[in-house]
Coordinates of C-alpha atoms and ligand atoms in Angstrom, one line a residue:
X1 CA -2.6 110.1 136.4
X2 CA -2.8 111.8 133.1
X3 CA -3.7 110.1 130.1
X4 CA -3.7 111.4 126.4
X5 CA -4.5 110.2 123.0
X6 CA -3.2 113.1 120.2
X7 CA -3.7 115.3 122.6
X8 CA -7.2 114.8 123.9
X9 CA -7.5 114.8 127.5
X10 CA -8.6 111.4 128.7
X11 CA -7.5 112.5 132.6
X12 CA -10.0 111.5 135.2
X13 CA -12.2 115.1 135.5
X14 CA -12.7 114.6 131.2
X15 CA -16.4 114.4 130.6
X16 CA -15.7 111.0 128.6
X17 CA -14.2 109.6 131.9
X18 CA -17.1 110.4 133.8
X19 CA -19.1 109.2 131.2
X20 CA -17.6 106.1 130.6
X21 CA -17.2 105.1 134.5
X22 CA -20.7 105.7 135.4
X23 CA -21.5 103.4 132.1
X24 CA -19.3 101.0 133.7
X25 CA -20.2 101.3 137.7
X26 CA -24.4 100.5 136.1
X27 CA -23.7 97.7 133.4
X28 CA -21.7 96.2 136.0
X29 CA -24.3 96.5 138.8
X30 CA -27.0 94.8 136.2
X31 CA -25.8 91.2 136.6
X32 CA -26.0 91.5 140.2
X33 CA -29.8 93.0 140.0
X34 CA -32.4 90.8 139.2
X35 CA -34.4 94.1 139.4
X36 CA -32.1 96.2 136.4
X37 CA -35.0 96.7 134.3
X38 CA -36.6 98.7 137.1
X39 CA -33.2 100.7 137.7
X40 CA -33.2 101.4 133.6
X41 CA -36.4 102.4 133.3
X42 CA -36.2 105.1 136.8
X43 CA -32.2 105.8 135.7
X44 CA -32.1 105.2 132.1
X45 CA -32.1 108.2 130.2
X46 CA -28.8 109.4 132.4
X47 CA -27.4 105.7 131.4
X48 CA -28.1 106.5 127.6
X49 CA -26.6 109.9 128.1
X50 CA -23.3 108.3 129.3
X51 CA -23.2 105.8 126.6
X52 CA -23.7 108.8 123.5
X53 CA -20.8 110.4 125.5
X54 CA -18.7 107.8 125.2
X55 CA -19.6 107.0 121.7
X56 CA -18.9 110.8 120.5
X57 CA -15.5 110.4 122.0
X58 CA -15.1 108.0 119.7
X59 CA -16.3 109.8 116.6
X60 CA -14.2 112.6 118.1
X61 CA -11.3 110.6 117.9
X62 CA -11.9 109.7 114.6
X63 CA -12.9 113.5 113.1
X64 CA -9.5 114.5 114.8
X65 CA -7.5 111.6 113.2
X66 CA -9.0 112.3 109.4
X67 CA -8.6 115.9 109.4
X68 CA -4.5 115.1 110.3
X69 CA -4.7 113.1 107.6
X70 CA -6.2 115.5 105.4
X71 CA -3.9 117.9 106.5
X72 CA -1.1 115.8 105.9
X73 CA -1.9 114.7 103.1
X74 CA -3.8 116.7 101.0
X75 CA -4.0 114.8 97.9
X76 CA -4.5 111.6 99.0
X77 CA -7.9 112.8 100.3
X78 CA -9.6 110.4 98.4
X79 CA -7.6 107.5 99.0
X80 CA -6.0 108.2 102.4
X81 CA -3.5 105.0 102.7
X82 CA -1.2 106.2 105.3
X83 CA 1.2 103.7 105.8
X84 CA 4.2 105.7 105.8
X85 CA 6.3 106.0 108.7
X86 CA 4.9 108.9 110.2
X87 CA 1.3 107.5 110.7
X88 CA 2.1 103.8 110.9
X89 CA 1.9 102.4 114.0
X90 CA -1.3 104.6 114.9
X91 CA -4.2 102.2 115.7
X92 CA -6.7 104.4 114.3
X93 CA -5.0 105.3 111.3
X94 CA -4.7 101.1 110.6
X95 CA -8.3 100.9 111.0
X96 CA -8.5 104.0 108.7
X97 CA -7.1 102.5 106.4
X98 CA -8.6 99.4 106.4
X99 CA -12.3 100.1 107.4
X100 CA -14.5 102.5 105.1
X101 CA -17.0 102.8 107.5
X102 CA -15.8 105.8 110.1
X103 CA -18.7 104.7 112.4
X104 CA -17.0 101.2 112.8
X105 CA -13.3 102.9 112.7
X106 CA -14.8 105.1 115.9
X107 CA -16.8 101.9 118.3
X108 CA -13.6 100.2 117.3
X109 CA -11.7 102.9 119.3
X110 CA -13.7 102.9 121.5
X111 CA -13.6 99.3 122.0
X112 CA -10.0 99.3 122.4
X113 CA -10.3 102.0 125.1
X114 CA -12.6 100.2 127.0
X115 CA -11.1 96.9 126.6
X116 CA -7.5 98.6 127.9
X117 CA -8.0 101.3 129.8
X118 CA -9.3 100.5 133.1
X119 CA -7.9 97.2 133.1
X120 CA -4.8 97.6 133.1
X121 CA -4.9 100.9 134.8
X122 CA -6.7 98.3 137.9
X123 CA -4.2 95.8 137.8
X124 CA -1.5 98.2 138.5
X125 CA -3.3 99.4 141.4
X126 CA -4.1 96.5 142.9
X127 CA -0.3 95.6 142.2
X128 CA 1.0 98.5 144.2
X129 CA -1.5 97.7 146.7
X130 CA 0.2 94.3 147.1
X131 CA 3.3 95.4 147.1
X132 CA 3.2 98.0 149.8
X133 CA 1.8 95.4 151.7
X134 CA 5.1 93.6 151.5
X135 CA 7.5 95.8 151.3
X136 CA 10.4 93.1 150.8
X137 CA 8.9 92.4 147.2
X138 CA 10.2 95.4 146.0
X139 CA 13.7 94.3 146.0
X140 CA 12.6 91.0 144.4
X141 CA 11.3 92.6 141.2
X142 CA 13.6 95.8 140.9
X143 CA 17.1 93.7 141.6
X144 CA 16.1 91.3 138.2
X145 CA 15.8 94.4 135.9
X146 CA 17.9 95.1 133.0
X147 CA 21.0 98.0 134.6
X148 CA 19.3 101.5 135.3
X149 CA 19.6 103.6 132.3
X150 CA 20.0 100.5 129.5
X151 CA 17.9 100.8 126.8
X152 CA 14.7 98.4 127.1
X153 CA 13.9 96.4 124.2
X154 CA 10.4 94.4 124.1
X155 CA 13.3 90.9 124.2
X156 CA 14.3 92.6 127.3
X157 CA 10.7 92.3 129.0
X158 CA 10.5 88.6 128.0
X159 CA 9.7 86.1 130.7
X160 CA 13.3 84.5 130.4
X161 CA 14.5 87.8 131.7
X162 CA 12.3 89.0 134.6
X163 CA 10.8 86.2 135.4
X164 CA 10.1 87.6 139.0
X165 CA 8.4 90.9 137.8
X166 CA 5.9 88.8 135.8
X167 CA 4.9 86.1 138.7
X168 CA 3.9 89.5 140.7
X169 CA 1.8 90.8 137.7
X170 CA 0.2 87.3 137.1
X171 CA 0.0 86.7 140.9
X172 CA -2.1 90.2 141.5
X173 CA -4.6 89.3 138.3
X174 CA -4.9 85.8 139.5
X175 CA -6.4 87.3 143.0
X176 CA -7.9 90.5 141.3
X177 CA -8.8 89.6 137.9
X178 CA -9.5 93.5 135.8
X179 CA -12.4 91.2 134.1
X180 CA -14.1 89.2 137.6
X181 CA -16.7 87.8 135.3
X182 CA -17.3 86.7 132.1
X183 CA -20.5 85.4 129.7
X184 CA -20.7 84.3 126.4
X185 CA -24.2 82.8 124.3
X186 CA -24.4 80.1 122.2
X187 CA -25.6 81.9 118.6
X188 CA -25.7 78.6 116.4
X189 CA -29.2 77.7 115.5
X190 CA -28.4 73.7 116.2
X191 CA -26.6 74.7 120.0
X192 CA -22.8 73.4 120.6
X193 CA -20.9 70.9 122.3
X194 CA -18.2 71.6 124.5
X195 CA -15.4 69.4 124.7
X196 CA -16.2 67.5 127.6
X197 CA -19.7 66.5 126.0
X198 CA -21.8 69.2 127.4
X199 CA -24.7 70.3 125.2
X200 CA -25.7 73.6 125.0
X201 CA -28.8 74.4 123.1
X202 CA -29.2 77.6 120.9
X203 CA -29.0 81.4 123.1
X204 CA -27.9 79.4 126.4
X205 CA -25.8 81.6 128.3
X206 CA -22.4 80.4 130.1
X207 CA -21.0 82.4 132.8
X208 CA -17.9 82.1 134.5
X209 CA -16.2 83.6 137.2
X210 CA -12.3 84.4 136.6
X211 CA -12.3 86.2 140.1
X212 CA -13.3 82.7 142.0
X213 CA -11.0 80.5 139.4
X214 CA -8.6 82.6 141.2
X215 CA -8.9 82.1 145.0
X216 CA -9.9 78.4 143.9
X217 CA -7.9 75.9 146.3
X218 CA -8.7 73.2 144.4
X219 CA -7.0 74.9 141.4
X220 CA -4.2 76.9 143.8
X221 CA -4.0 74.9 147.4
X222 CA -4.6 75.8 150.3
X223 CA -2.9 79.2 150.2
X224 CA -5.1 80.4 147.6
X225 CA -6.3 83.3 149.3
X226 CA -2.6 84.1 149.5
X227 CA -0.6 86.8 147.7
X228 CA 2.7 84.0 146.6
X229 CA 4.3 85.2 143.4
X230 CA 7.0 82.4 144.1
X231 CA 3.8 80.1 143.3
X232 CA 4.9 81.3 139.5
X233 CA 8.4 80.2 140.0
X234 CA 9.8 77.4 138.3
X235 CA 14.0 76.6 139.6
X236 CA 15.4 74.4 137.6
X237 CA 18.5 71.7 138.1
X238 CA 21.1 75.0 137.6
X239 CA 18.5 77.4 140.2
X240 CA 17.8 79.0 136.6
X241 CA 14.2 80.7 137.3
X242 CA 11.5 79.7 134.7
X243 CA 8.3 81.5 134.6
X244 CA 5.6 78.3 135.2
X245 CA 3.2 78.2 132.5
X246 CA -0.4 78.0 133.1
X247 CA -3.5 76.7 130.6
X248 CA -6.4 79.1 130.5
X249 CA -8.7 76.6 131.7
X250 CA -6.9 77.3 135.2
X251 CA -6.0 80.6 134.5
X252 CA -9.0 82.4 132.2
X253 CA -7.6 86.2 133.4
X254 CA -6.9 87.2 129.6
X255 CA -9.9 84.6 128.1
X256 CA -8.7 81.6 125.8
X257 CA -8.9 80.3 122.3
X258 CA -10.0 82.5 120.1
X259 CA -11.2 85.5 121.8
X260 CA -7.9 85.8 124.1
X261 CA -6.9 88.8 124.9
X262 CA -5.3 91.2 122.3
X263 CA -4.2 93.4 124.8
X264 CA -2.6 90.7 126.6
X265 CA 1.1 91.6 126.1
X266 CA 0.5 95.7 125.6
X267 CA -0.8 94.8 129.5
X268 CA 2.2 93.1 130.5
X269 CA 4.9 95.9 129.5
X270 CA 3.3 98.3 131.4
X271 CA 2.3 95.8 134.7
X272 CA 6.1 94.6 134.4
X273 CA 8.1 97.7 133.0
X274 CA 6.2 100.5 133.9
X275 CA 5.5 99.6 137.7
X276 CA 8.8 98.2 138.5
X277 CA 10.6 100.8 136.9
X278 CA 8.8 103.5 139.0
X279 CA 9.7 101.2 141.7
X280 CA 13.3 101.6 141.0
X281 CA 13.2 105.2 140.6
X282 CA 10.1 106.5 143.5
X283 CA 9.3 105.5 147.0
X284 CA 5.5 104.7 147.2
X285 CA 3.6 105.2 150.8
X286 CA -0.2 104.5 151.2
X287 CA -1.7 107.8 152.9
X288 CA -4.2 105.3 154.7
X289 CA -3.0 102.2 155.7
X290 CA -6.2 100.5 156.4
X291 CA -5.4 97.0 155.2
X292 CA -6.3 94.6 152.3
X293 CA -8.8 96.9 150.6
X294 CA -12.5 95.7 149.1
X295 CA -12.8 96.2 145.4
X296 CA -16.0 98.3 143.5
X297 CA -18.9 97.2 141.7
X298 CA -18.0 97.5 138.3
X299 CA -17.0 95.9 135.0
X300 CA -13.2 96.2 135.7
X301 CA -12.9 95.3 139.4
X302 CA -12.1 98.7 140.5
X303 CA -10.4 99.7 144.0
X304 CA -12.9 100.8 146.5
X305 CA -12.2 104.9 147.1
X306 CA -9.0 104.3 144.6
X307 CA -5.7 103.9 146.3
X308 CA -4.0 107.2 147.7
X309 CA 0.3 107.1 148.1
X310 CA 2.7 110.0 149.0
X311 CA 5.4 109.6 146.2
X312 CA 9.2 110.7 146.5
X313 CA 12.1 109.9 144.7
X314 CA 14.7 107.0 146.4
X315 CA 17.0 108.8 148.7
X316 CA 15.0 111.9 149.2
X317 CA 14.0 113.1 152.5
X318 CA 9.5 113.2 152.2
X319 CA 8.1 116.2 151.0
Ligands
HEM1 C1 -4.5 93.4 132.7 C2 -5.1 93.9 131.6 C3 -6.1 93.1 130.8 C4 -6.9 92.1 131.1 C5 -6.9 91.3 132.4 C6 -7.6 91.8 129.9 C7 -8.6 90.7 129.8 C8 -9.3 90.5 128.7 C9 -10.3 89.4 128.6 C10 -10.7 88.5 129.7 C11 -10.9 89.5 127.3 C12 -12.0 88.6 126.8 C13 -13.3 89.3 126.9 C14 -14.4 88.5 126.3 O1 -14.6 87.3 126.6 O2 -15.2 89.0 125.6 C15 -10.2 90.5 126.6 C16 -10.4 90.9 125.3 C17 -9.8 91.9 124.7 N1 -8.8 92.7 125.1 FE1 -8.0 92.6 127.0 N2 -7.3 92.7 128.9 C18 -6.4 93.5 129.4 C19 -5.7 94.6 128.7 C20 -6.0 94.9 127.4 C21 -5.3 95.9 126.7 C22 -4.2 96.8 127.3 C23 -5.8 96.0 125.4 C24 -5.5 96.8 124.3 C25 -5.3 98.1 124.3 C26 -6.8 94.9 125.4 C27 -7.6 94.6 124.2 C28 -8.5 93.6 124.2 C29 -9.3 93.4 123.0 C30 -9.3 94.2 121.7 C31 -10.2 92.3 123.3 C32 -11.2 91.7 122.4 C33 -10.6 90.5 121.7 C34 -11.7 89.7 120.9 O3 -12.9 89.7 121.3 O4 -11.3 89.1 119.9 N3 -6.9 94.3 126.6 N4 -9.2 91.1 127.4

């Protein structure tokens, strides 16, 4: 898979992607170490030369998007506000134009790379992975899309409308969460309580596990281990299909409150659209059929030796 921002290569082979997965593949591997400091002290200085990769992608980014400005717009060099219709719509332009500060503008980026790159590139592999695995729930998501050739709108990718497509995309996060694990500290001087009365005194940490929320039976059932999307299903008196709604507290994939997910819906059109549209279109064969596959130790819960398929379109003998 290719991927490009303005035209800079973001493909696998790119030095960034390299850089960024190997930052990734260790950070990740630190929670589980008790030893890390060890590992950081022998492995370190290849670490920090991931991370200043990473970052000047970033500043790359941003050097790139001021000079088009520049260019664009020669006299507003000054004052660059961009909010015409040719740059609007450009996160990094926004944050030009709102953020002095081209350092921030650039970890931003970066931020928003990081935060929807691999994640959602994950959950679409795990996705396929499930769905190969039963073949029958190809029909089930591809026969509730909008006619072959209509125009999508984002109305037409709303829950109402394919309910089916989304219970498979919440159904493959809820057993492979892209985040498996997540923390947060208690900054406040005087601690916090949580709402069930819980104290937590100043710089505890909390940790909690999305990836065992998931496979939870006392949360799920008994079939928790199982891949159900019909679990999502709600039929109503008329069989009308209703996505069921679920509270983060059972379902913490995209976080809660105020540090939910901003990505959340971005990840959705391309879990829902993108993947069953190619399933509509393309044939999809794994090249090694080995069974349920074992994810990676990393940040993003990453599939073990990636997920290999022959490709060819519907109704076309194999190449
Ligand atoms: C299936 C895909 C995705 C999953 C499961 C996911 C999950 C999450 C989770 C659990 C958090 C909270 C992290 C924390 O507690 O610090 C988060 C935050 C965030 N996500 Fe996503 N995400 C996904 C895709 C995306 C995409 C596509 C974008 C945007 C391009 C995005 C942008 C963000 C941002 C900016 C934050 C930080 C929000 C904040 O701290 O206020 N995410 N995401």
């Amino acid at each position: 898979m290719r991927l490009t921002w303005q035209k800079m290569d973001l493909s696998n082979s790119h030095p960034f992607s390299a850089a960024f997965d190997y930052a990734s593949d260790l950070t990740g591997l630190r929670f589980q170490n008790p030893l890390w400091k060890v590992n950081y002290y022998l492995f370190g200085h290849k670490f920090r030369k991931a991370v200043s990769i990473v970052k000047s992608f970033g500043n790359e980014i941003v050097r790139l998007a001021v000079c088009r400005r520049d260019l664009e717009n020669p006299s507003e060099k000054s004052n660059p506000q961009t909010n015409d219709d040719e740059s609007g719509g450009d996160l990094v332009n926004m944050l030009l134009d709102a953020v002095p500060e081209h350092h921030v503008v650039a970890d931003s980026a970066i931020n928003f790379l990081s935060a929807g790159r691999d994640t959602t590139a994950n959950s679409m592999t795990w996705m396929l992975h499930l769905l190969l695995e039963q073949p029958s729930l190809t029909n089930y998501i591809t026969d509730e899309l909008p006619p072959s050739g209509d125009f999508h709108t984002y109305a037409s990718l709303s829950t109402a409308l394919t309910p089916k497509s989304h219970a498979v995309f919440l159904e493959t996060l809820r057993l492979y969460p892209p985040v498996p694990f997540e923390l947060k500290q208690t900054l406040n001087s005087a601690g916090m309580t949580l709402p069930d009365g819980t104290v937590l005194p100043h710089e505890s940490v909390i940790v909690w596990c999305p990836y065992a929320y998931g496979r939870s039976k006392k949360i799920w059932g008994e079939d928790a281990y199982e891949f159900n999307p019909e679990r999502w299903i709600e039929r109503t008196g008329d069989e009308a299909e209703k996505l069921k709604v679920r509270s983060a507290a059972e379902y913490p994939v995209f976080n809660g409150g105020a540090r939910s997910c901003l990505g959340k819906r971005m990840a959705e059109v391309m879990g829902v659209w993108v993947l069953s549209e190619s399933l509509r279109e393309w044939e999809f064969e794994e090249v090694e059929k080995v069974g349920r596959r074992r994810s990676r130790n990393s940040l993003t819960l990453p599939m073990e030796g990636g997920l290999k398929v022959r490709v060819r379109k519907r109704n076309m003998p194999a190449l």
